[in-house]
CSV table of C-alpha atoms in Angstrom, one decimal:
chain,number,residue,atom,x,y,z
O,1,UNK,CA,1.6,-8.9,-16.3
O,2,UNK,CA,2.1,-9.2,-12.6
O,3,UNK,CA,-0.5,-10.8,-10.4
O,4,UNK,CA,-0.9,-11.5,-6.7
O,5,UNK,CA,-3.3,-14.1,-5.4
O,6,UNK,CA,-4.4,-14.3,-1.8
O,7,UNK,CA,-6.9,-17.2,-1.5
O,8,UNK,CA,-8.0,-16.7,2.1
O,9,UNK,CA,-10.6,-14.0,2.4
O,10,UNK,CA,-10.6,-14.4,6.2
O,11,UNK,CA,-8.7,-16.3,8.9
O,12,UNK,CA,-9.2,-16.9,12.6
O,13,UNK,CA,-6.3,-17.6,15.0
O,14,UNK,CA,-6.2,-18.2,18.7
O,15,UNK,CA,-4.2,-15.7,20.7
O,16,UNK,CA,-0.6,-16.8,21.2
O,17,UNK,CA,-0.7,-19.2,18.3
O,18,UNK,CA,1.0,-18.9,15.0
O,19,UNK,CA,-0.8,-18.2,11.7
O,20,UNK,CA,0.2,-18.4,8.1
O,21,UNK,CA,-1.3,-16.1,5.5
O,22,UNK,CA,-1.0,-17.4,1.9
O,23,UNK,CA,0.3,-15.4,-1.1
O,24,UNK,CA,1.2,-16.6,-4.5
O,25,UNK,CA,2.5,-14.4,-7.3
O,26,UNK,CA,3.0,-14.5,-11.0
O,27,UNK,CA,5.6,-12.5,-13.0
O,28,UNK,CA,7.9,-13.1,-15.8
O,29,UNK,CA,10.4,-10.6,-14.5
O,30,UNK,CA,13.5,-12.2,-12.8
O,31,UNK,CA,13.8,-9.2,-10.5
O,32,UNK,CA,11.0,-8.3,-8.1
O,33,UNK,CA,10.2,-7.4,-4.5
O,34,UNK,CA,7.5,-8.9,-2.3
O,35,UNK,CA,6.0,-6.9,0.5
O,36,UNK,CA,3.4,-7.5,3.2
O,37,UNK,CA,1.4,-4.7,4.7
O,38,UNK,CA,-1.0,-4.6,7.6
O,39,UNK,CA,-4.1,-2.4,7.5
O,40,UNK,CA,-6.0,-2.0,10.7
O,41,UNK,CA,-9.6,-0.7,10.7
O,42,UNK,CA,-8.2,2.8,11.1
O,43,UNK,CA,-7.0,2.6,7.5
O,44,UNK,CA,-3.3,3.1,7.7
O,45,UNK,CA,-1.1,0.7,5.6
O,46,UNK,CA,1.7,-0.5,7.8
O,47,UNK,CA,4.7,-2.0,6.2
O,48,UNK,CA,5.7,-5.3,7.8
O,49,UNK,CA,8.3,-7.2,5.8
O,50,UNK,CA,10.1,-7.3,2.5
O,51,UNK,CA,11.6,-10.2,0.4
O,52,UNK,CA,13.7,-9.7,-2.7
O,53,UNK,CA,13.7,-12.2,-5.5
O,54,UNK,CA,17.4,-12.8,-5.2
O,55,UNK,CA,17.5,-13.1,-1.4
O,56,UNK,CA,18.8,-16.5,-0.4
O,57,UNK,CA,17.3,-16.4,3.1
O,58,UNK,CA,13.7,-15.9,4.2
O,59,UNK,CA,13.1,-12.4,5.6
O,60,UNK,CA,12.2,-12.0,9.3
O,61,UNK,CA,11.1,-9.0,11.3
O,62,UNK,CA,10.3,-9.7,14.9
O,63,UNK,CA,7.2,-11.9,15.0
O,64,UNK,CA,6.8,-11.7,11.2
O,65,UNK,CA,8.6,-14.1,8.9
O,66,UNK,CA,8.2,-14.6,5.2
O,67,UNK,CA,8.2,-18.2,3.9
O,68,UNK,CA,9.6,-17.6,0.4
O,69,UNK,CA,9.4,-20.5,-2.0
O,70,UNK,CA,10.6,-19.2,-5.3
O,71,UNK,CA,10.0,-22.3,-7.4
O,72,UNK,CA,6.4,-22.4,-6.2
O,73,UNK,CA,6.0,-18.6,-6.5
O,74,UNK,CA,4.7,-18.3,-3.0
O,75,UNK,CA,5.5,-15.7,-0.3
O,76,UNK,CA,3.5,-16.7,2.8
O,77,UNK,CA,3.5,-14.5,5.9
O,78,UNK,CA,3.9,-16.3,9.2
O,79,UNK,CA,2.9,-14.4,12.3
O,80,UNK,CA,4.1,-16.1,15.5
O,81,UNK,CA,2.5,-15.7,18.9
O,82,UNK,CA,-0.5,-13.8,17.7
O,83,UNK,CA,-1.8,-10.9,19.6
O,84,UNK,CA,-5.2,-9.2,19.7
O,85,UNK,CA,-3.6,-6.2,18.0
O,86,UNK,CA,-2.8,-8.3,15.0
O,87,UNK,CA,-6.4,-8.3,14.0
O,88,UNK,CA,-6.4,-6.5,10.7
O,89,UNK,CA,-6.5,-6.8,6.9
O,90,UNK,CA,-3.2,-8.1,5.5
O,91,UNK,CA,-2.1,-7.4,1.9
O,92,UNK,CA,0.6,-9.1,-0.1
O,93,UNK,CA,2.1,-6.9,-2.8
O,94,UNK,CA,4.7,-7.2,-5.5
O,95,UNK,CA,6.8,-4.7,-7.3
O,96,UNK,CA,9.1,-4.9,-10.3
O,97,UNK,CA,11.3,-2.2,-11.8
O,98,UNK,CA,9.2,1.0,-11.7
O,99,UNK,CA,8.1,0.3,-8.2
O,100,UNK,CA,4.4,0.0,-9.0
O,101,UNK,CA,2.9,-2.1,-6.3
O,102,UNK,CA,0.5,-4.8,-7.4
O,103,UNK,CA,-1.7,-5.8,-4.4
O,104,UNK,CA,-3.5,-9.0,-3.7
O,105,UNK,CA,-7.2,-8.9,-2.5
O,106,UNK,CA,-6.2,-9.1,1.1
O,107,UNK,CA,-6.9,-11.5,4.0
O,108,UNK,CA,-8.8,-10.4,7.1
O,109,UNK,CA,-7.2,-11.9,10.2
O,110,UNK,CA,-9.1,-12.1,13.5
O,111,UNK,CA,-7.3,-13.1,16.7
O,112,UNK,CA,-9.5,-14.7,19.3
O,113,UNK,CA,-8.9,-14.4,23.0
T,1,UNK,CA,9.6,10.8,14.0
T,2,UNK,CA,9.9,10.9,10.2
T,3,UNK,CA,6.7,10.1,8.6
T,4,UNK,CA,4.0,10.6,6.0
T,5,UNK,CA,1.2,12.9,7.1
T,6,UNK,CA,-2.2,13.3,5.5
T,7,UNK,CA,-4.8,16.0,6.2
T,8,UNK,CA,-7.6,15.9,6.9
T,9,UNK,CA,-8.2,12.4,8.1
T,10,UNK,CA,-11.9,12.7,7.3
T,11,UNK,CA,-13.3,14.9,4.5
T,12,UNK,CA,-17.0,15.3,3.6
T,13,UNK,CA,-17.8,17.1,0.4
T,14,UNK,CA,-20.9,17.6,-1.7
T,15,UNK,CA,-21.5,16.1,-5.1
T,16,UNK,CA,-19.7,18.2,-7.7
T,17,UNK,CA,-17.8,20.4,-5.1
T,18,UNK,CA,-14.1,20.5,-5.7
T,19,UNK,CA,-12.0,19.0,-2.9
T,20,UNK,CA,-8.3,18.9,-2.1
T,21,UNK,CA,-6.5,16.3,0.0
T,22,UNK,CA,-3.0,17.0,1.4
T,23,UNK,CA,0.0,14.8,1.9
T,24,UNK,CA,3.3,15.8,3.5
T,25,UNK,CA,6.4,13.8,4.2
T,26,UNK,CA,9.5,14.2,6.4
T,27,UNK,CA,11.3,11.3,4.9
T,28,UNK,CA,12.8,13.4,2.0
T,29,UNK,CA,11.8,10.7,-0.4
T,30,UNK,CA,11.9,11.4,-4.2
T,31,UNK,CA,8.7,9.6,-5.1
T,32,UNK,CA,5.2,10.3,-3.9
T,33,UNK,CA,2.1,8.2,-4.8
T,34,UNK,CA,-1.6,8.6,-4.5
T,35,UNK,CA,-3.8,5.5,-4.2
T,36,UNK,CA,-7.6,5.2,-4.0
T,37,UNK,CA,-9.0,2.4,-1.9
T,38,UNK,CA,-12.6,1.5,-1.9
T,39,UNK,CA,-14.3,-0.6,0.8
T,40,UNK,CA,-13.0,-4.1,1.0
T,41,UNK,CA,-10.7,-3.7,-2.0
T,42,UNK,CA,-7.0,-3.4,-2.5
T,43,UNK,CA,-5.5,0.1,-3.1
T,44,UNK,CA,-5.4,1.3,-6.7
T,45,UNK,CA,-2.7,3.6,-7.9
T,46,UNK,CA,-3.9,6.9,-9.4
T,47,UNK,CA,-0.6,8.6,-10.1
T,48,UNK,CA,2.9,9.3,-8.8
T,49,UNK,CA,5.6,12.0,-8.8
T,50,UNK,CA,9.2,11.3,-9.2
T,51,UNK,CA,10.6,14.6,-8.1
T,52,UNK,CA,8.7,16.9,-10.3
T,53,UNK,CA,8.0,14.4,-13.0
T,54,UNK,CA,4.3,13.4,-13.0
T,55,UNK,CA,3.1,10.0,-14.1
T,56,UNK,CA,-0.6,9.4,-14.5
T,57,UNK,CA,-2.0,5.8,-14.6
T,58,UNK,CA,-3.8,5.1,-17.8
T,59,UNK,CA,-7.2,4.5,-16.2
T,60,UNK,CA,-7.1,7.4,-13.8
T,61,UNK,CA,-10.1,9.7,-14.6
T,62,UNK,CA,-9.4,13.2,-15.7
T,63,UNK,CA,-11.4,14.3,-12.6
T,64,UNK,CA,-8.4,13.6,-10.5
T,65,UNK,CA,-5.4,15.9,-10.6
T,66,UNK,CA,-2.3,16.3,-8.5
T,67,UNK,CA,0.3,18.9,-7.6
T,68,UNK,CA,3.7,18.7,-6.0
T,69,UNK,CA,5.0,22.1,-5.2
T,70,UNK,CA,8.1,20.9,-3.4
T,71,UNK,CA,9.7,17.7,-2.2
T,72,UNK,CA,7.7,17.6,1.0
T,73,UNK,CA,4.1,18.2,-0.2
T,74,UNK,CA,1.8,16.6,-2.6
T,75,UNK,CA,-1.9,17.4,-3.2
T,76,UNK,CA,-4.8,15.4,-4.7
T,77,UNK,CA,-7.5,17.6,-6.3
T,78,UNK,CA,-10.8,16.1,-7.2
T,79,UNK,CA,-12.4,18.6,-9.5
T,80,UNK,CA,-16.0,17.4,-9.4
T,81,UNK,CA,-16.5,14.5,-6.9
T,82,UNK,CA,-19.1,12.0,-7.7
T,83,UNK,CA,-20.7,9.4,-5.4
T,84,UNK,CA,-18.3,6.8,-6.9
T,85,UNK,CA,-15.3,8.8,-5.6
T,86,UNK,CA,-16.1,8.1,-2.0
T,87,UNK,CA,-13.2,6.1,-0.8
T,88,UNK,CA,-10.0,6.1,1.3
T,89,UNK,CA,-7.2,8.0,-0.3
T,90,UNK,CA,-3.7,6.9,0.6
T,91,UNK,CA,-0.5,8.8,0.1
T,92,UNK,CA,2.8,6.9,0.0
T,93,UNK,CA,6.4,7.7,-0.5
T,94,UNK,CA,9.6,5.9,-1.5
T,95,UNK,CA,13.2,6.7,-2.2
T,96,UNK,CA,13.1,5.6,-5.8
T,97,UNK,CA,11.0,3.9,-8.5
T,98,UNK,CA,12.7,0.6,-8.5
T,99,UNK,CA,11.0,-1.7,-6.1
T,100,UNK,CA,13.8,-4.2,-6.0
T,101,UNK,CA,15.3,-3.6,-2.6
T,102,UNK,CA,14.0,-3.2,0.9
T,103,UNK,CA,15.1,0.5,0.8
T,104,UNK,CA,12.5,0.9,-2.0
T,105,UNK,CA,9.7,0.2,0.3
T,106,UNK,CA,6.6,2.4,0.0
T,107,UNK,CA,5.6,4.0,3.3
T,108,UNK,CA,2.0,5.1,3.6
T,109,UNK,CA,0.3,7.8,5.5
T,110,UNK,CA,-2.8,7.2,7.6
T,111,UNK,CA,-5.2,8.1,4.7
T,112,UNK,CA,-8.0,10.5,4.2
T,113,UNK,CA,-11.5,9.0,4.2
T,114,UNK,CA,-13.6,10.9,1.7
T,115,UNK,CA,-17.4,11.0,1.9
T,116,UNK,CA,-19.5,12.5,-1.0
T,117,UNK,CA,-23.0,13.6,-0.2
């Protein structure tokens, strides 16, 4: 069975600093995808970044990068130059064939000015 | 802009009174999903459609039904809402069922927040 673990219920970061949100996963499937979503208080789930299990390089999307360490089964999200608008809940999720997303419990990020 | 639209954004219903939530998409995606998300929890998949093929999750209560009359629209029907059904309901779409490429990403709508009185 697939499982996602996010061990940080909440995080604070100073505006303009970088922050890392942790995510570890467990699966016996060799093929899988890893996703990060942002959910502001309004409720919409916003797709941020994707990493495939066979991708050789870490994914990057603007200020978001994914630190993928396959041997350690971790897929941490790094947000650079934090902004006040980054305050939200962040979910790590995994899919295998069948595209059923398994979500972690989420991490609430608060950016301080 | 192509997107996933949910109506209404907020829905209030009475205990036991049937309610229908709506989702539409302009992405022309084959797959549409319905998730339930309770406060401070991760989304929980209720069911999905691949084209017209319906797949119900094993633990989805019979109280929840869905219809997909065409590619663009999908509805969530709650036949007799209970207090425990109060939640955010999220609709999502993807091109296919294999979540093994960036093109398989699920895109979510803004959600409908359901209150049951």
